Amino acid sequence: MTKRIWTKPQPLPGFKDSRSPLPQRLGITPVVADILRQRGIEAEEEILEFLRPSLLNLNSPFAFREMAKAIERLEQARAQEEKILIYGDYDVDGVTSTALLYKVLTDLGFKAVAYIPSRMDEGYGLHKDAITKALQANVKVMITVDCGITAVEEVEYARSQGIDIILTDHHEPPDSLPQAYAILNPKVQDSGYPFRELAGVGVAFKLAQALLERLEEGKSGAYAVLEILDLAALGTIADLVPLTHENRTIVAYGLRQMENTIHLGLRTLLEECGLWGKPLKAGQIAFMVAPRINAAGRMDSARAGLELLLTGHEERAVELARFLSRENALRQDTEKEIFAEAVEILEKAPIPRVIVLSGKNWHHGVIGIVASRLVERYYRPVFLIAEEEEMGKGSARGIGGYHVLDELKAQAELLEKFGGHSQAAGFSLKLETIPLLREALNQAALHLPEEMFYERIRVDQCVPLEVLDASLLHDLEHLAPFGFGNPSPVLAGRDYPLYLADTVGKDHAHLKCMFGPQGEWEGIAFRKGEELANILGSATVDVAFGLDWNTFRGVQSIQLMIKDIQPQASWQEDHDRSLAGQEIALGEEEVAAGGPYPQEVEIMDWRSKNREEWSKTLESRGDSIAFWDFTGISPQEPDADHQAPWAVIIGVPPSWQRVADIIRQVRNSGGQGVILAESQIDPLVLKERTGYLAREDLVQMYRVLYDLAIKNNPFTWVAEEIPLWQAQAGLKIFEELNLFRCLRYSSDTIHIEWIPAQKKLDLEGALRFRGAKSRWEEAMAFKEEYCTMPWPEFKKRLGRY
């Protein structure tokens, strides 16, 4: 049985402090605020962007260094009516990437065709045979999606034959890159793109976004961006990339778009899954929709999934959706058979540190899923290999701290081909080298600490049983969409009364529990039926779980989704949390120093002096000076290596804490003192700093947008009459109130859809407005104190920090 350790977060200052106004100001509970902080989301603007993602926060596609080059080549292809081949991959990420680009290219008038290789006959990646067929079809440009970054020889072959390849991928690049016409991969060094974790479909989406920005023809290019977000969300969810930053925006908006999708095939598939007409969650897409598209590529050819996403014929869509469901059922049966065989082999001997198994009749399209299930059961890195004639095709899955791609690289001489990510990879090898790979991987794992093979369950909050109710679940749902990188919160409780425990389901695979004196709380642990023996006879148990809704006969109640259940759990402080312990050293240093700064650091009050007065005084002293300038939107600070005996603070810093930090920094570097000079700031600068727009500003902006919307909706707004920051801040508030939807923007041009209001709306209901207003009021109050407070009181106030 897998050894499990529960890690609990270290106490963090801030949100749990009853004096902290932040949760109340943002309209969130301390529980939600604390979970956000444990996940490294602490600043108010970060929290707002997380809870209220906006399309305005999507990065420009032209941040890719080679995007402009790629677009220019595609523009040339359209002008010369050259044929373009979109070359995809057979998983959901690859299929959605292919469908998305095909739809956009054909809508914009390109001569485009789509091709996905067969997993059985061709395997992953770009192949010379496919390039030869493209040559015969007179293809001049190929766009790879979700593949190609390791295809050095294949790209060179295409180039020698006169085909330009635009390579879009998100896999880890090799040391030597293919000589493609253009490479769009955020993981490539110097790619220029600020976010590394896009899925393959995310990169394809950025190419489509750039095309639609450059070529606004036919239907509104801006509106088309919104129309393809559901495809981008589907592939992003399925590929297990972190649902943070830009991915979170893509998925949040994509799920909304999916609920009203214009893509017939996607709608039909949602109907087949029983999801059409319902609010959608990322988990439903991951476990119900994506596996059906994946099944076609795993069992035979992914082309059925691609055809479904592209078809415009209802009868064909229904036929394909049902076919994918049958393929998925077949995949599930095959998976169960391979899993059972693997478990039987493993449990005849001690479980090795690294599991390497092979089988003659194993379907190589399914072994990746089986590998994931074996990791779940044994918490070991797993390398499964399907034996096919003289070659084996493998899938690897990792555990925390074990990088499967790096381990494969270290054994490259035993492999024919490999590629992938840190936690999932594919490879091929000759059958006779399988024992050598098994031995090499296990030998390499001998130096790893024993604790690496203990599954760690990260607990977000410890809660008593009586607080588990619908209100708490509603609060936690503010953190959705959930997925890799933003998991559903894990709660934990000690000594929960165990009222009932039994196995349920086919083969007694699942564990059902009732908690509380009368069994008031129900829990389910999927695939953990074997845990029953561990807790039988226990009056109380420790439980780690998530919360979800359970609907039975039309009645909705909460249910504990059990991650682990033990008579007494093993706990450990979590030192990996992003903020844990950061302030401890500073606190000890301050105590040792007897305050925030020692008395020998001189602080001079020149707040009332103008620039001419204090600059002349400083010149006459001849001392070296470091300037902190807080007169503008962003602070201008000296370089870290600039050492000067005196520091001058100009303007109004953002807080007392910032002033104290500067004084402390001067002291720690051996400086003599700090001069507070010219404490003035333009209120308009403070407005921009805090992102605050007054009610009258928003009313005026709404009228401008409304006048444009009634003439043409969606519409384009060139924000010339107000600063761009005001336009973006106002639109984010309007988005939150569901008055307008920002489709995209470039430079000062914003593409917007008006949503007629169903009822009168209150600005105070928008978190962004309420938060900005509060920040503005605090900033103005601090400005008044900082500029006018008498010096004795000023020093006393500063001493608190």
PDB file of N, CA and C in Angstrom, residues 589-598:
ATOM      1  N   GLU A 589      15.520  39.609  12.845  1.00  0.00           N
ATOM      2  CA  GLU A 589      16.513  40.671  12.693  1.00  0.00           C
ATOM      3  C   GLU A 589      16.017  41.945  13.368  1.00  0.00           C
ATOM      4  N   GLU A 590      14.728  42.221  13.210  1.00  0.00           N
ATOM      5  CA  GLU A 590      14.188  43.438  13.803  1.00  0.00           C
ATOM      6  C   GLU A 590      14.226  43.362  15.328  1.00  0.00           C
ATOM      7  N   VAL A 591      13.918  42.182  15.864  1.00  0.00           N
ATOM      8  CA  VAL A 591      13.953  42.025  17.316  1.00  0.00           C
ATOM      9  C   VAL A 591      15.367  42.237  17.836  1.00  0.00           C
ATOM     10  N   ALA A 592      16.343  41.653  17.135  1.00  0.00           N
ATOM     11  CA  ALA A 592      17.744  41.796  17.549  1.00  0.00           C
ATOM     12  C   ALA A 592      18.194  43.241  17.488  1.00  0.00           C
ATOM     13  N   ALA A 593      17.670  43.981  16.532  1.00  0.00           N
ATOM     14  CA  ALA A 593      18.087  45.368  16.352  1.00  0.00           C
ATOM     15  C   ALA A 593      17.340  46.308  17.289  1.00  0.00           C
ATOM     16  N   GLY A 594      16.304  45.803  17.935  1.00  0.00           N
ATOM     17  CA  GLY A 594      15.552  46.634  18.853  1.00  0.00           C
ATOM     18  C   GLY A 594      14.582  47.555  18.157  1.00  0.00           C
ATOM     19  N   GLY A 595      14.202  47.266  16.921  1.00  0.00           N
ATOM     20  CA  GLY A 595      13.254  48.095  16.198  1.00  0.00           C
ATOM     21  C   GLY A 595      13.463  47.979  14.719  1.00  0.00           C
ATOM     22  N   PRO A 596      12.683  48.686  13.900  1.00  0.00           N
ATOM     23  CA  PRO A 596      12.784  48.557  12.456  1.00  0.00           C
ATOM     24  C   PRO A 596      14.069  49.122  11.894  1.00  0.00           C
ATOM     25  N   TYR A 597      14.738  50.049  12.589  1.00  0.00           N
ATOM     26  CA  TYR A 597      16.031  50.548  12.131  1.00  0.00           C
ATOM     27  C   TYR A 597      16.773  51.114  13.341  1.00  0.00           C
ATOM     28  N   PRO A 598      18.099  51.030  13.351  1.00  0.00           N
ATOM     29  CA  PRO A 598      18.868  51.502  14.512  1.00  0.00           C
ATOM     30  C   PRO A 598      18.915  53.023  14.563  1.00  0.00           C
TER      31      PRO A 598
END
